[in-house]
PDB file of C-alpha atoms in Angstrom:
ATOM      1  CA  MET A  13      95.853 136.442 134.363  1.00 63.00           C
ATOM      2  CA  ASN A  14      93.757 137.629 131.369  1.00 56.00           C
ATOM      3  CA  PHE A  15      90.133 136.657 131.278  1.00 63.00           C
ATOM      4  CA  THR A  16      87.565 137.217 128.351  1.00 58.00           C
ATOM      5  CA  CYS A  17      83.881 136.780 128.418  1.00 58.00           C
ATOM      6  CA  ASP A  18      81.515 135.767 125.752  1.00 63.00           C
ATOM      7  CA  GLU A  19      78.031 136.086 127.238  1.00 59.00           C
ATOM      8  CA  LYS A  20      76.402 132.642 127.727  1.00 65.00           C
ATOM      9  CA  TRP A  21      72.892 132.040 128.411  1.00 70.00           C
ATOM     10  CA  PRO A  22      72.183 131.263 131.881  1.00 76.00           C
ATOM     11  CA  GLY A  23      70.032 128.405 133.468  1.00 82.00           C
ATOM     12  CA  PHE A  24      69.185 125.004 132.532  1.00 86.00           C
ATOM     13  CA  ALA A  25      67.286 123.706 129.175  1.00 86.00           C
ATOM     14  CA  GLU A  26      67.059 119.816 130.147  1.00 88.00           C
ATOM     15  CA  PHE A  27      67.694 117.434 133.155  1.00 91.00           C
ATOM     16  CA  ASP A  28      67.827 113.745 132.999  1.00 92.00           C
ATOM     17  CA  LEU A  29      67.594 111.514 135.920  1.00 93.00           C
ATOM     18  CA  PHE A  30      69.050 107.937 135.921  1.00 96.00           C
ATOM     19  CA  LEU A  31      68.893 105.133 138.712  1.00 96.00           C
ATOM     20  CA  ILE A  32      72.354 103.902 139.616  1.00 97.00           C
ATOM     21  CA  GLU A  33      71.437 100.711 137.977  1.00 96.00           C
ATOM     22  CA  GLU A  34      70.932 102.448 134.799  1.00 96.00           C
ATOM     23  CA  THR A  35      74.725 103.651 134.736  1.00 97.00           C
ATOM     24  CA  SER A  36      77.803 101.552 134.487  1.00 96.00           C
ATOM     25  CA  ASN A  37      81.567 101.985 133.761  1.00 96.00           C
ATOM     26  CA  TRP A  38      82.283 104.395 136.689  1.00 97.00           C
ATOM     27  CA  PRO A  39      85.687 105.608 137.148  1.00 94.00           C
ATOM     28  CA  LEU A  40      87.038 105.308 140.844  1.00 92.00           C
ATOM     29  CA  VAL A  41      87.367 109.087 140.923  1.00 93.00           C
ATOM     30  CA  VAL A  42      85.143 110.984 138.670  1.00 95.00           C
ATOM     31  CA  THR A  43      86.702 114.140 136.811  1.00 95.00           C
ATOM     32  CA  ASP A  44      85.821 116.490 133.862  1.00 95.00           C
ATOM     33  CA  GLY A  45      88.267 114.492 131.929  1.00 93.00           C
ATOM     34  CA  ASN A  46      86.896 111.243 132.680  1.00 95.00           C
ATOM     35  CA  SER A  47      83.025 111.517 133.146  1.00 95.00           C
ATOM     36  CA  SER A  48      82.420 110.610 129.521  1.00 94.00           C
ATOM     37  CA  ASP A  49      83.471 106.943 130.448  1.00 95.00           C
ATOM     38  CA  VAL A  50      80.339 106.738 132.277  1.00 96.00           C
ATOM     39  CA  VAL A  51      77.653 104.775 130.378  1.00 95.00           C
ATOM     40  CA  PHE A  52      73.983 105.581 130.524  1.00 95.00           C
ATOM     41  CA  THR A  53      71.444 102.774 129.645  1.00 95.00           C
ATOM     42  CA  PRO A  54      67.967 104.167 130.523  1.00 92.00           C
ATOM     43  CA  TYR A  55      64.967 101.941 130.913  1.00 90.00           C
ATOM     44  CA  GLU A  56      62.544 102.174 128.054  1.00 89.00           C
ATOM     45  CA  ASN A  57      59.055 103.812 129.088  1.00 86.00           C
ATOM     46  CA  ASN A  58      56.303 105.317 127.091  1.00 85.00           C
ATOM     47  CA  VAL A  59      55.600 108.004 129.694  1.00 87.00           C
ATOM     48  CA  GLU A  60      55.967 111.787 128.326  1.00 83.00           C
ATOM     49  CA  ALA A  61      56.101 114.707 130.880  1.00 85.00           C
ATOM     50  CA  ILE A  62      56.286 118.556 130.105  1.00 86.00           C
ATOM     51  CA  LEU A  63      58.468 120.770 132.262  1.00 88.00           C
ATOM     52  CA  GLU A  64      57.292 124.036 133.241  1.00 89.00           C
ATOM     53  CA  PRO A  65      59.330 126.563 131.206  1.00 86.00           C
ATOM     54  CA  ASP A  66      62.344 127.851 133.113  1.00 86.00           C
ATOM     55  CA  SER A  67      61.396 125.714 136.272  1.00 89.00           C
ATOM     56  CA  ILE A  68      64.732 123.966 136.597  1.00 91.00           C
ATOM     57  CA  ASN A  69      66.397 125.269 139.740  1.00 93.00           C
ATOM     58  CA  VAL A  70      70.013 123.760 140.417  1.00 93.00           C
ATOM     59  CA  LYS A  71      71.812 124.773 143.661  1.00 95.00           C
ATOM     60  CA  VAL A  72      75.254 123.432 144.583  1.00 95.00           C
ATOM     61  CA  ASP A  73      76.444 125.070 148.161  1.00 94.00           C
ATOM     62  CA  PRO A  74      79.752 124.265 149.403  1.00 92.00           C
ATOM     63  CA  LYS A  75      79.791 123.584 153.212  1.00 91.00           C
ATOM     64  CA  GLN A  76      82.857 123.045 155.384  1.00 87.00           C
ATOM     65  CA  SER A  77      82.717 119.889 157.617  1.00 77.00           C
ATOM     66  CA  SER A  78      85.381 118.159 159.553  1.00 78.00           C
ATOM     67  CA  ASP A  79      86.016 115.926 156.702  1.00 74.00           C
ATOM     68  CA  GLY A  80      86.694 118.963 154.296  1.00 82.00           C
ATOM     69  CA  GLU A  81      84.373 120.826 151.848  1.00 88.00           C
ATOM     70  CA  ILE A  82      80.997 118.846 151.114  1.00 92.00           C
ATOM     71  CA  GLN A  83      78.913 120.001 148.253  1.00 94.00           C
ATOM     72  CA  GLN A  84      75.223 119.997 148.998  1.00 96.00           C
ATOM     73  CA  ILE A  85      73.334 119.578 145.821  1.00 97.00           C
ATOM     74  CA  SER A  86      69.635 120.399 145.587  1.00 97.00           C
ATOM     75  CA  ILE A  87      67.736 120.215 142.275  1.00 95.00           C
ATOM     76  CA  SER A  88      64.067 120.928 141.552  1.00 95.00           C
ATOM     77  CA  PHE A  89      61.797 121.432 138.594  1.00 93.00           C
ATOM     78  CA  ARG A  90      58.046 121.406 138.044  1.00 93.00           C
ATOM     79  CA  LEU A  91      56.085 118.938 135.505  1.00 91.00           C
ATOM     80  CA  ILE A  92      52.802 120.319 134.267  1.00 90.00           C
ATOM     81  CA  THR A  93      51.859 116.888 132.819  1.00 85.00           C
ATOM     82  CA  ARG A  94      49.794 115.015 135.246  1.00 84.00           C
ATOM     83  CA  SER A  95      48.844 111.430 134.624  1.00 87.00           C
ATOM     84  CA  GLU A  96      48.586 108.097 136.299  1.00 90.00           C
ATOM     85  CA  ALA A  97      51.468 106.611 134.407  1.00 91.00           C
ATOM     86  CA  LEU A  98      53.719 109.641 135.412  1.00 91.00           C
ATOM     87  CA  GLU A  99      53.092 109.087 138.990  1.00 92.00           C
ATOM     88  CA  GLN A 100      53.737 105.367 138.633  1.00 93.00           C
ATOM     89  CA  LEU A 101      57.062 106.077 136.940  1.00 92.00           C
ATOM     90  CA  LEU A 102      58.015 108.655 139.520  1.00 94.00           C
ATOM     91  CA  GLU A 103      57.327 106.063 142.394  1.00 95.00           C
ATOM     92  CA  GLN A 104      59.805 103.840 140.621  1.00 93.00           C
ATOM     93  CA  TYR A 105      62.615 106.329 140.922  1.00 94.00           C
ATOM     94  CA  ALA A 106      61.656 107.916 144.314  1.00 96.00           C
ATOM     95  CA  ASN A 107      64.143 107.375 147.303  1.00 97.00           C
ATOM     96  CA  LYS A 108      66.557 105.328 145.064  1.00 97.00           C
ATOM     97  CA  PRO A 109      70.100 106.177 144.496  1.00 98.00           C
ATOM     98  CA  CYS A 110      70.387 108.106 141.075  1.00 97.00           C
ATOM     99  CA  VAL A 111      72.466 110.618 139.379  1.00 97.00           C
ATOM    100  CA  GLY A 112      71.515 113.513 137.269  1.00 95.00           C
ATOM    101  CA  LEU A 113      72.784 114.855 133.909  1.00 95.00           C
ATOM    102  CA  GLY A 114      71.785 118.632 133.422  1.00 92.00           C
ATOM    103  CA  LYS A 115      72.032 120.395 130.160  1.00 91.00           C
ATOM    104  CA  LEU A 116      72.578 124.106 130.576  1.00 89.00           C
ATOM    105  CA  ASN A 117      71.218 126.618 128.062  1.00 85.00           C
ATOM    106  CA  ASN A 118      74.806 127.106 126.598  1.00 86.00           C
ATOM    107  CA  ASP A 119      74.921 123.350 125.669  1.00 85.00           C
ATOM    108  CA  PHE A 120      77.405 122.486 128.539  1.00 90.00           C
ATOM    109  CA  LYS A 121      76.394 119.470 130.494  1.00 94.00           C
ATOM    110  CA  LYS A 122      77.110 118.579 134.129  1.00 95.00           C
ATOM    111  CA  LEU A 123      76.989 115.475 135.891  1.00 97.00           C
ATOM    112  CA  TYR A 124      75.591 115.571 139.417  1.00 97.00           C
ATOM    113  CA  GLY A 125      76.011 112.712 141.894  1.00 96.00           C
ATOM    114  CA  THR A 126      78.345 109.629 141.480  1.00 96.00           C
ATOM    115  CA  GLU A 127      77.885 105.806 141.887  1.00 96.00           C
ATOM    116  CA  LEU A 128      79.485 106.248 145.458  1.00 95.00           C
ATOM    117  CA  GLU A 129      77.813 109.517 146.218  1.00 96.00           C
ATOM    118  CA  PRO A 130      74.345 109.305 144.552  1.00 97.00           C
ATOM    119  CA  LEU A 131      71.412 111.561 144.924  1.00 98.00           C
ATOM    120  CA  TYR A 132      67.837 110.997 145.961  1.00 98.00           C
ATOM    121  CA  MET A 133      64.766 112.036 144.035  1.00 97.00           C
ATOM    122  CA  ASN A 134      61.302 112.599 145.793  1.00 97.00           C
ATOM    123  CA  TYR A 135      58.218 114.500 144.352  1.00 96.00           C
ATOM    124  CA  GLU A 136      54.977 116.421 145.473  1.00 94.00           C
ATOM    125  CA  ILE A 137      51.788 116.378 143.825  1.00 92.00           C
ATOM    126  CA  ASN A 138      49.840 119.592 143.712  1.00 89.00           C
ATOM    127  CA  ASP A 139      46.184 119.047 142.064  1.00 84.00           C
ATOM    128  CA  GLY A 140      45.322 122.483 142.324  1.00 77.00           C
ATOM    129  CA  THR A 141      42.090 124.016 143.958  1.00 80.00           C
ATOM    130  CA  LYS A 142      40.099 125.194 140.809  1.00 81.00           C
ATOM    131  CA  PRO A 143      39.864 124.283 137.263  1.00 80.00           C
ATOM    132  CA  ASP A 144      41.740 127.271 135.889  1.00 78.00           C
ATOM    133  CA  GLY A 145      44.309 127.154 138.742  1.00 74.00           C
ATOM    134  CA  GLU A 146      47.649 126.024 138.681  1.00 83.00           C
ATOM    135  CA  ALA A 147      48.534 121.974 138.998  1.00 85.00           C
ATOM    136  CA  TYR A 148      51.961 120.627 138.794  1.00 89.00           C
ATOM    137  CA  THR A 149      54.220 117.743 140.071  1.00 92.00           C
ATOM    138  CA  LEU A 150      57.187 119.091 141.933  1.00 95.00           C
ATOM    139  CA  VAL A 151      60.447 117.135 141.624  1.00 95.00           C
ATOM    140  CA  ASN A 152      63.098 117.428 144.136  1.00 97.00           C
ATOM    141  CA  ILE A 153      66.579 115.633 144.039  1.00 97.00           C
ATOM    142  CA  LYS A 154      69.089 116.124 146.706  1.00 98.00           C
ATOM    143  CA  GLY A 155      72.236 114.804 147.841  1.00 97.00           C
ATOM    144  CA  GLU A 156      75.990 115.468 149.060  1.00 95.00           C
ATOM    145  CA  THR A 157      79.247 114.651 147.235  1.00 94.00           C
ATOM    146  CA  ARG A 158      82.827 115.552 148.248  1.00 91.00           C
ATOM    147  CA  LYS A 159      83.647 117.158 144.728  1.00 91.00           C
ATOM    148  CA  ARG A 160      81.682 119.790 142.609  1.00 94.00           C
ATOM    149  CA  PRO A 161      79.568 118.452 139.863  1.00 96.00           C
ATOM    150  CA  VAL A 162      81.782 117.577 136.856  1.00 96.00           C
ATOM    151  CA  TYR A 163      81.386 118.645 133.225  1.00 95.00           C
ATOM    152  CA  TYR A 164      80.072 115.781 131.057  1.00 94.00           C
ATOM    153  CA  THR A 165      81.454 115.838 127.411  1.00 87.00           C
ATOM    154  CA  PRO A 166      80.634 112.437 125.538  1.00 79.00           C
ATOM    155  CA  VAL A 167      83.217 111.267 123.156  1.00 73.00           C
ATOM    156  CA  LEU A 168      81.985 111.371 119.616  1.00 66.00           C
TER     157      LEU A 168
END
């Protein structure tokens, strides 16, 4: 075997969350090769939220179980935007089956969760304690899948 390495930037640049009902055309078994078959049709909304820079944390921990290997997925990030509209939008997505599409800083995209093995999102609001203190909304997304997250390469 021969390996070469071009340095790639670590970490995530973006993360999109979709309710399962905002997706369609799922293959029976999702792979790197067919993940682009999944169609994303997000609901329109006029809510903008700013991510705290470098706050997207994605962990995929493989665990052995009696059924084989299970991938435990845990994703979190902080939103520094706080508004009534944002809280209402987050409430619409909270504890509902969803999938995530993460874009790494090297422009690769990965699909987290599937139609049959969705993820679930919840959030915590930290309003801070003083005017010049830190305030944010912490978004947590978790779930388990039988396979690792797949690469998502849309067909152009």
